[in-house]
Amino acid sequence: EPEVTQTPSHQVTQMGQEVILRCVPISNHLYFYWYRQILGQKVEFLVSFYNNEISEKSEIFDDQFSVERPDGSNFTLKIRSTKLEDSAMYFCASRATREGEQFFGPGTRLTVL
Amino acid sequence: AQSVTQPDIHITVSEGASLELRCNYSYGATPYLFWYVQSPGQGLQLLLKYFSGDTLVQGIKGFEAEFKRSQSSFNLRKPSVHWSDAAEYFCAVGGNSGYALNFGKGTSLLVTP
């Protein structure tokens, strides 16, 4: 069964460093999303991406964040200069159509020291 | 603005007992409602969704949920819980298909022998 994959599963970085979280959405999907979940808190929407551009973003998704689909398979989230409060589980999701189910990846746990 | 409330942070039930997880939403129009389950170390898996029509929806793994507009609720039920149902359960609302999901804080389900 097709699934969304994410790498790495756990990333540890120093405050101020740049990180890139990688996602491989399901191959025929067109809509892509990033969410995050700070420990003990709810899953929060960051950004959605369609047709090679951001279609929606939340207040969390400030200038420190960017997304890219560098090739036909990967979807990346870059945090330019990490802060302690960026420590969270980051989930990637994709869907085939606007009405379709969002399929989530297993997440990347980001720890900023 | 959309919001989702899951009043119960933790619930413990005995194996074989019935289960009801509560979800209340706030949304100005007809919401699109979802229940996801997350097992440890796994991504979010869709249990069921409500877009329109019959207010009682059936999902995977024997789960069902009922949309009650008058109570702004979308409670998840299962008549007989199995030990493998122990997980984190998230209710989510989406404004229109294709839009981002707004999640509740989740309910952690523990199943005792």
PDB file of C-alpha atoms in Angstrom:
ATOM      1  CA  GLU A   1       0.000   0.000   0.000  1.00  0.00           C
ATOM      2  CA  PRO A   2       1.405   3.427  -0.895  1.00  0.00           C
ATOM      3  CA  GLU A   3       2.499   5.509   2.046  1.00  0.00           C
ATOM      4  CA  VAL A   4       4.038   8.854   2.885  1.00  0.00           C
ATOM      5  CA  THR A   5       7.599   8.548   4.107  1.00  0.00           C
ATOM      6  CA  GLN A   6       9.670  11.019   6.078  1.00  0.00           C
ATOM      7  CA  THR A   7      13.359  11.297   6.814  1.00  0.00           C
ATOM      8  CA  PRO A   8      15.025  11.454   9.185  1.00  0.00           C
ATOM      9  CA  SER A   9      12.899   9.965  11.924  1.00  0.00           C
ATOM     10  CA  HIS A  10      14.774  12.015  14.517  1.00  0.00           C
ATOM     11  CA  GLN A  11      16.917  15.097  13.997  1.00  0.00           C
ATOM     12  CA  VAL A  12      18.936  16.810  16.698  1.00  0.00           C
ATOM     13  CA  THR A  13      20.358  20.235  15.972  1.00  0.00           C
ATOM     14  CA  GLN A  14      21.870  23.231  17.702  1.00  0.00           C
ATOM     15  CA  MET A  15      19.907  26.440  18.048  1.00  0.00           C
ATOM     16  CA  GLY A  16      20.541  28.712  15.088  1.00  0.00           C
ATOM     17  CA  GLN A  17      21.315  25.906  12.673  1.00  0.00           C
ATOM     18  CA  GLU A  18      19.378  25.230   9.508  1.00  0.00           C
ATOM     19  CA  VAL A  19      17.484  21.966   9.160  1.00  0.00           C
ATOM     20  CA  ILE A  20      15.750  20.363   6.227  1.00  0.00           C
ATOM     21  CA  LEU A  21      13.040  17.821   6.833  1.00  0.00           C
ATOM     22  CA  ARG A  22      12.248  15.545   3.949  1.00  0.00           C
ATOM     23  CA  CYS A  23       9.054  13.919   2.847  1.00  0.00           C
ATOM     24  CA  VAL A  24       8.169  11.665  -0.050  1.00  0.00           C
ATOM     25  CA  PRO A  25       4.423  11.982  -0.657  1.00  0.00           C
ATOM     26  CA  ILE A  26       2.378   9.285  -2.343  1.00  0.00           C
ATOM     27  CA  SER A  27       3.320   9.371  -6.000  1.00  0.00           C
ATOM     28  CA  ASN A  28       0.086  10.487  -7.668  1.00  0.00           C
ATOM     29  CA  HIS A  29      -0.850  13.011  -4.996  1.00  0.00           C
ATOM     30  CA  LEU A  30      -1.066  16.703  -5.804  1.00  0.00           C
ATOM     31  CA  TYR A  31      -1.667  18.446  -2.464  1.00  0.00           C
ATOM     32  CA  PHE A  32       1.018  18.515   0.193  1.00  0.00           C
ATOM     33  CA  TYR A  33       1.020  19.645   3.792  1.00  0.00           C
ATOM     34  CA  TRP A  34       3.253  20.138   6.784  1.00  0.00           C
ATOM     35  CA  TYR A  35       1.955  19.980  10.338  1.00  0.00           C
ATOM     36  CA  ARG A  36       3.758  20.016  13.647  1.00  0.00           C
ATOM     37  CA  GLN A  37       3.004  18.756  17.127  1.00  0.00           C
ATOM     38  CA  ILE A  38       4.851  20.182  20.101  1.00  0.00           C
ATOM     39  CA  LEU A  39       5.067  17.625  22.881  1.00  0.00           C
ATOM     40  CA  GLY A  40       1.827  17.508  24.821  1.00  0.00           C
ATOM     41  CA  GLN A  41       0.048  19.869  22.455  1.00  0.00           C
ATOM     42  CA  LYS A  42      -2.225  19.453  19.481  1.00  0.00           C
ATOM     43  CA  VAL A  43      -1.257  18.910  15.882  1.00  0.00           C
ATOM     44  CA  GLU A  44      -0.974  22.326  14.200  1.00  0.00           C
ATOM     45  CA  PHE A  45      -1.132  23.175  10.529  1.00  0.00           C
ATOM     46  CA  LEU A  46       1.908  24.884   9.053  1.00  0.00           C
ATOM     47  CA  VAL A  47       1.539  25.084   5.293  1.00  0.00           C
ATOM     48  CA  SER A  48      -0.151  23.576   2.268  1.00  0.00           C
ATOM     49  CA  PHE A  49       1.361  23.346  -1.213  1.00  0.00           C
ATOM     50  CA  TYR A  50      -0.253  22.782  -4.573  1.00  0.00           C
ATOM     51  CA  ASN A  51       0.826  23.325  -8.145  1.00  0.00           C
ATOM     52  CA  ASN A  52       4.334  24.296  -7.033  1.00  0.00           C
ATOM     53  CA  GLU A  53       3.255  27.078  -4.750  1.00  0.00           C
ATOM     54  CA  ILE A  54       2.046  27.662  -1.230  1.00  0.00           C
ATOM     55  CA  SER A  55      -1.741  27.656  -1.157  1.00  0.00           C
ATOM     56  CA  GLU A  56      -2.231  28.365   2.529  1.00  0.00           C
ATOM     57  CA  LYS A  57      -0.052  28.958   5.570  1.00  0.00           C
ATOM     58  CA  SER A  58      -0.567  29.515   9.261  1.00  0.00           C
ATOM     59  CA  GLU A  59       0.815  32.205  11.534  1.00  0.00           C
ATOM     60  CA  ILE A  60       3.449  29.741  12.678  1.00  0.00           C
ATOM     61  CA  PHE A  61       4.906  29.572   9.176  1.00  0.00           C
ATOM     62  CA  ASP A  62       6.998  32.732   9.320  1.00  0.00           C
ATOM     63  CA  ASP A  63      10.026  33.799   7.295  1.00  0.00           C
ATOM     64  CA  GLN A  64      12.185  31.191   9.013  1.00  0.00           C
ATOM     65  CA  PHE A  65      10.247  28.446   7.261  1.00  0.00           C
ATOM     66  CA  SER A  66      10.189  27.514   3.604  1.00  0.00           C
ATOM     67  CA  VAL A  67       8.942  24.590   1.566  1.00  0.00           C
ATOM     68  CA  GLU A  68      10.078  23.205  -1.714  1.00  0.00           C
ATOM     69  CA  ARG A  69       9.329  20.428  -4.109  1.00  0.00           C
ATOM     70  CA  PRO A  70      12.764  20.137  -5.673  1.00  0.00           C
ATOM     71  CA  ASP A  71      11.928  17.214  -7.904  1.00  0.00           C
ATOM     72  CA  GLY A  72       8.965  15.039  -8.760  1.00  0.00           C
ATOM     73  CA  SER A  73       9.044  13.081  -5.548  1.00  0.00           C
ATOM     74  CA  ASN A  74      10.372  15.020  -2.568  1.00  0.00           C
ATOM     75  CA  PHE A  75       8.673  17.718  -0.515  1.00  0.00           C
ATOM     76  CA  THR A  76      10.894  19.505   1.976  1.00  0.00           C
ATOM     77  CA  LEU A  77      10.458  21.810   4.930  1.00  0.00           C
ATOM     78  CA  LYS A  78      13.408  24.063   5.744  1.00  0.00           C
ATOM     79  CA  ILE A  79      13.837  25.916   8.985  1.00  0.00           C
ATOM     80  CA  ARG A  80      16.485  28.546   8.394  1.00  0.00           C
ATOM     81  CA  SER A  81      17.621  29.281  11.934  1.00  0.00           C
ATOM     82  CA  THR A  82      16.166  26.925  14.470  1.00  0.00           C
ATOM     83  CA  LYS A  83      14.926  28.049  17.865  1.00  0.00           C
ATOM     84  CA  LEU A  84      14.347  26.000  20.974  1.00  0.00           C
ATOM     85  CA  GLU A  85      10.603  26.315  20.466  1.00  0.00           C
ATOM     86  CA  ASP A  86      10.856  24.631  17.067  1.00  0.00           C
ATOM     87  CA  SER A  87      11.373  21.334  18.877  1.00  0.00           C
ATOM     88  CA  ALA A  88       8.389  19.241  17.840  1.00  0.00           C
ATOM     89  CA  MET A  89       7.209  16.313  15.771  1.00  0.00           C
ATOM     90  CA  TYR A  90       6.760  17.395  12.160  1.00  0.00           C
ATOM     91  CA  PHE A  91       4.260  15.535  10.012  1.00  0.00           C
ATOM     92  CA  CYS A  92       4.022  15.597   6.268  1.00  0.00           C
ATOM     93  CA  ALA A  93       0.725  14.744   4.565  1.00  0.00           C
ATOM     94  CA  SER A  94      -0.482  14.424   1.010  1.00  0.00           C
ATOM     95  CA  ARG A  95      -3.742  13.932  -0.805  1.00  0.00           C
ATOM     96  CA  ALA A  96      -4.682  13.128  -4.365  1.00  0.00           C
ATOM     97  CA  THR A  97      -7.608  15.499  -4.752  1.00  0.00           C
ATOM     98  CA  ARG A  98      -9.232  18.319  -2.816  1.00  0.00           C
ATOM     99  CA  GLU A  99     -11.871  15.893  -1.581  1.00  0.00           C
ATOM    100  CA  GLY A 100      -9.528  13.053  -0.815  1.00  0.00           C
ATOM    101  CA  GLU A 101      -8.150  11.750   2.419  1.00  0.00           C
ATOM    102  CA  GLN A 102      -4.970  13.297   3.787  1.00  0.00           C
ATOM    103  CA  PHE A 103      -2.378  10.573   4.259  1.00  0.00           C
ATOM    104  CA  PHE A 104       0.152  11.314   6.970  1.00  0.00           C
ATOM    105  CA  GLY A 105       3.745  10.236   7.288  1.00  0.00           C
ATOM    106  CA  PRO A 106       5.210   8.844  10.513  1.00  0.00           C
ATOM    107  CA  GLY A 107       6.767  12.168  11.430  1.00  0.00           C
ATOM    108  CA  THR A 108      10.223  13.587  12.111  1.00  0.00           C
ATOM    109  CA  ARG A 109      11.034  14.417  15.691  1.00  0.00           C
ATOM    110  CA  LEU A 110      13.109  17.605  15.730  1.00  0.00           C
ATOM    111  CA  THR A 111      15.054  18.411  18.877  1.00  0.00           C
ATOM    112  CA  VAL A 112      16.716  21.816  19.086  1.00  0.00           C
ATOM    113  CA  LEU A 113      19.369  22.147  21.791  1.00  0.00           C
TER     114      LEU A 113
ATOM    115  CA  ALA B   1     -12.613  30.619  13.423  1.00  0.00           C
ATOM    116  CA  GLN B   2     -12.547  26.859  13.474  1.00  0.00           C
ATOM    117  CA  SER B   3     -11.732  25.076  16.698  1.00  0.00           C
ATOM    118  CA  VAL B   4     -11.969  21.570  18.037  1.00  0.00           C
ATOM    119  CA  THR B   5     -12.259  20.526  21.663  1.00  0.00           C
ATOM    120  CA  GLN B   6     -11.599  17.063  22.960  1.00  0.00           C
ATOM    121  CA  PRO B   7     -12.572  17.309  26.632  1.00  0.00           C
ATOM    122  CA  ASP B   8     -10.939  14.065  27.742  1.00  0.00           C
ATOM    123  CA  ILE B   9      -7.150  13.955  27.776  1.00  0.00           C
ATOM    124  CA  HIS B  10      -6.979  10.341  28.958  1.00  0.00           C
ATOM    125  CA  ILE B  11      -9.560   7.576  28.959  1.00  0.00           C
ATOM    126  CA  THR B  12      -9.169   4.076  30.341  1.00  0.00           C
ATOM    127  CA  VAL B  13     -11.536   1.275  29.381  1.00  0.00           C
ATOM    128  CA  SER B  14     -11.545  -2.445  29.915  1.00  0.00           C
ATOM    129  CA  GLU B  15     -11.107  -4.716  26.944  1.00  0.00           C
ATOM    130  CA  GLY B  16     -14.520  -5.633  25.586  1.00  0.00           C
ATOM    131  CA  ALA B  17     -16.206  -2.550  27.019  1.00  0.00           C
ATOM    132  CA  SER B  18     -17.801   0.115  24.888  1.00  0.00           C
ATOM    133  CA  LEU B  19     -16.027   3.360  24.100  1.00  0.00           C
ATOM    134  CA  GLU B  20     -17.088   6.901  23.385  1.00  0.00           C
ATOM    135  CA  LEU B  21     -14.597   9.682  22.728  1.00  0.00           C
ATOM    136  CA  ARG B  22     -15.979  13.186  22.721  1.00  0.00           C
ATOM    137  CA  CYS B  23     -15.337  15.896  20.185  1.00  0.00           C
ATOM    138  CA  ASN B  24     -16.925  19.339  19.976  1.00  0.00           C
ATOM    139  CA  TYR B  25     -16.254  21.758  17.180  1.00  0.00           C
ATOM    140  CA  SER B  26     -16.798  25.381  16.445  1.00  0.00           C
ATOM    141  CA  TYR B  27     -17.308  26.379  12.853  1.00  0.00           C
ATOM    142  CA  GLY B  28     -19.604  28.821  11.105  1.00  0.00           C
ATOM    143  CA  ALA B  29     -20.657  26.665   8.199  1.00  0.00           C
ATOM    144  CA  THR B  30     -21.104  22.951   7.669  1.00  0.00           C
ATOM    145  CA  PRO B  31     -17.864  21.409   8.827  1.00  0.00           C
ATOM    146  CA  TYR B  32     -15.897  18.573   7.384  1.00  0.00           C
ATOM    147  CA  LEU B  33     -15.105  16.343  10.365  1.00  0.00           C
ATOM    148  CA  PHE B  34     -12.490  13.654  10.815  1.00  0.00           C
ATOM    149  CA  TRP B  35     -11.190  11.216  13.375  1.00  0.00           C
ATOM    150  CA  TYR B  36      -7.568  10.095  13.193  1.00  0.00           C
ATOM    151  CA  VAL B  37      -5.714   7.544  15.273  1.00  0.00           C
ATOM    152  CA  GLN B  38      -2.018   7.597  16.089  1.00  0.00           C
ATOM    153  CA  SER B  39      -0.219   4.567  17.468  1.00  0.00           C
ATOM    154  CA  PRO B  40       3.176   5.110  19.107  1.00  0.00           C
ATOM    155  CA  GLY B  41       5.841   5.866  16.525  1.00  0.00           C
ATOM    156  CA  GLN B  42       3.307   5.907  13.722  1.00  0.00           C
ATOM    157  CA  GLY B  43       1.717   8.576  11.593  1.00  0.00           C
ATOM    158  CA  LEU B  44      -1.906   9.626  11.728  1.00  0.00           C
ATOM    159  CA  GLN B  45      -4.372   7.160  10.231  1.00  0.00           C
ATOM    160  CA  LEU B  46      -7.843   8.230   9.161  1.00  0.00           C
ATOM    161  CA  LEU B  47     -10.597   6.319  10.976  1.00  0.00           C
ATOM    162  CA  LEU B  48     -13.584   8.032   9.407  1.00  0.00           C
ATOM    163  CA  LYS B  49     -14.851  11.306   8.019  1.00  0.00           C
ATOM    164  CA  TYR B  50     -18.078  13.243   7.665  1.00  0.00           C
ATOM    165  CA  PHE B  51     -18.704  15.580   4.773  1.00  0.00           C
ATOM    166  CA  SER B  52     -22.477  15.468   4.344  1.00  0.00           C
ATOM    167  CA  GLY B  53     -25.432  13.101   4.238  1.00  0.00           C
ATOM    168  CA  ASP B  54     -26.062  10.406   6.811  1.00  0.00           C
ATOM    169  CA  THR B  55     -25.008  11.743  10.189  1.00  0.00           C
ATOM    170  CA  LEU B  56     -23.868   8.326  11.408  1.00  0.00           C
ATOM    171  CA  VAL B  57     -20.667   7.380   9.654  1.00  0.00           C
ATOM    172  CA  GLN B  58     -18.886   4.085   9.740  1.00  0.00           C
ATOM    173  CA  GLY B  59     -15.145   3.839   9.716  1.00  0.00           C
ATOM    174  CA  ILE B  60     -12.382   1.313   9.819  1.00  0.00           C
ATOM    175  CA  LYS B  61     -11.613  -1.021  12.731  1.00  0.00           C
ATOM    176  CA  GLY B  62     -15.251  -1.083  13.857  1.00  0.00           C
ATOM    177  CA  PHE B  63     -15.443   2.612  14.746  1.00  0.00           C
ATOM    178  CA  GLU B  64     -18.382   4.882  14.057  1.00  0.00           C
ATOM    179  CA  ALA B  65     -19.140   8.522  14.743  1.00  0.00           C
ATOM    180  CA  GLU B  66     -22.283  10.586  14.822  1.00  0.00           C
ATOM    181  CA  PHE B  67     -22.508  14.173  13.675  1.00  0.00           C
ATOM    182  CA  LYS B  68     -24.930  16.172  15.823  1.00  0.00           C
ATOM    183  CA  ARG B  69     -25.277  19.698  14.528  1.00  0.00           C
ATOM    184  CA  SER B  70     -27.444  20.823  17.446  1.00  0.00           C
ATOM    185  CA  GLN B  71     -24.712  19.857  19.892  1.00  0.00           C
ATOM    186  CA  SER B  72     -21.760  20.738  17.629  1.00  0.00           C
ATOM    187  CA  SER B  73     -20.415  17.295  18.354  1.00  0.00           C
ATOM    188  CA  PHE B  74     -18.836  14.434  16.456  1.00  0.00           C
ATOM    189  CA  ASN B  75     -18.280  11.706  19.040  1.00  0.00           C
ATOM    190  CA  LEU B  76     -16.428   8.530  18.188  1.00  0.00           C
ATOM    191  CA  ARG B  77     -17.790   5.196  19.367  1.00  0.00           C
ATOM    192  CA  LYS B  78     -16.892   1.556  19.356  1.00  0.00           C
ATOM    193  CA  PRO B  79     -19.108  -1.130  20.895  1.00  0.00           C
ATOM    194  CA  SER B  80     -16.310  -3.410  22.067  1.00  0.00           C
ATOM    195  CA  VAL B  81     -12.754  -2.226  22.516  1.00  0.00           C
ATOM    196  CA  HIS B  82      -9.748  -4.403  21.756  1.00  0.00           C
ATOM    197  CA  TRP B  83      -6.324  -4.055  23.368  1.00  0.00           C
ATOM    198  CA  SER B  84      -4.928  -3.010  19.992  1.00  0.00           C
ATOM    199  CA  ASP B  85      -7.148   0.081  20.080  1.00  0.00           C
ATOM    200  CA  ALA B  86      -4.877   1.677  22.681  1.00  0.00           C
ATOM    201  CA  ALA B  87      -3.579   4.801  20.953  1.00  0.00           C
ATOM    202  CA  GLU B  88      -3.994   8.552  20.671  1.00  0.00           C
ATOM    203  CA  TYR B  89      -7.191   9.711  18.969  1.00  0.00           C
ATOM    204  CA  PHE B  90      -7.534  13.067  17.271  1.00  0.00           C
ATOM    205  CA  CYS B  91     -10.661  14.811  16.094  1.00  0.00           C
ATOM    206  CA  ALA B  92     -10.175  17.360  13.313  1.00  0.00           C
ATOM    207  CA  VAL B  93     -12.247  19.829  11.355  1.00  0.00           C
ATOM    208  CA  GLY B  94     -11.659  21.133   7.853  1.00  0.00           C
ATOM    209  CA  GLY B  95     -13.531  24.020   6.328  1.00  0.00           C
ATOM    210  CA  ASN B  96     -13.684  22.800   2.788  1.00  0.00           C
ATOM    211  CA  SER B  97     -12.036  19.892   1.109  1.00  0.00           C
ATOM    212  CA  GLY B  98      -8.496  20.777   0.196  1.00  0.00           C
ATOM    213  CA  TYR B  99      -8.077  23.042   3.181  1.00  0.00           C
ATOM    214  CA  ALA B 100      -5.875  22.398   6.146  1.00  0.00           C
ATOM    215  CA  LEU B 101      -7.097  20.386   9.104  1.00  0.00           C
ATOM    216  CA  ASN B 102      -7.598  21.906  12.534  1.00  0.00           C
ATOM    217  CA  PHE B 103      -6.954  19.263  15.187  1.00  0.00           C
ATOM    218  CA  GLY B 104      -8.074  18.820  18.756  1.00  0.00           C
ATOM    219  CA  LYS B 105      -5.504  18.091  21.454  1.00  0.00           C
ATOM    220  CA  GLY B 106      -6.189  14.392  21.326  1.00  0.00           C
ATOM    221  CA  THR B 107      -7.446  11.744  23.720  1.00  0.00           C
ATOM    222  CA  SER B 108      -5.122   9.019  24.892  1.00  0.00           C
ATOM    223  CA  LEU B 109      -6.885   5.668  25.189  1.00  0.00           C
ATOM    224  CA  LEU B 110      -5.619   3.003  27.541  1.00  0.00           C
ATOM    225  CA  VAL B 111      -7.155  -0.448  27.377  1.00  0.00           C
ATOM    226  CA  THR B 112      -6.893  -2.666  30.447  1.00  0.00           C
ATOM    227  CA  PRO B 113      -7.254  -6.465  30.482  1.00  0.00           C
TER     228      PRO B 113
END
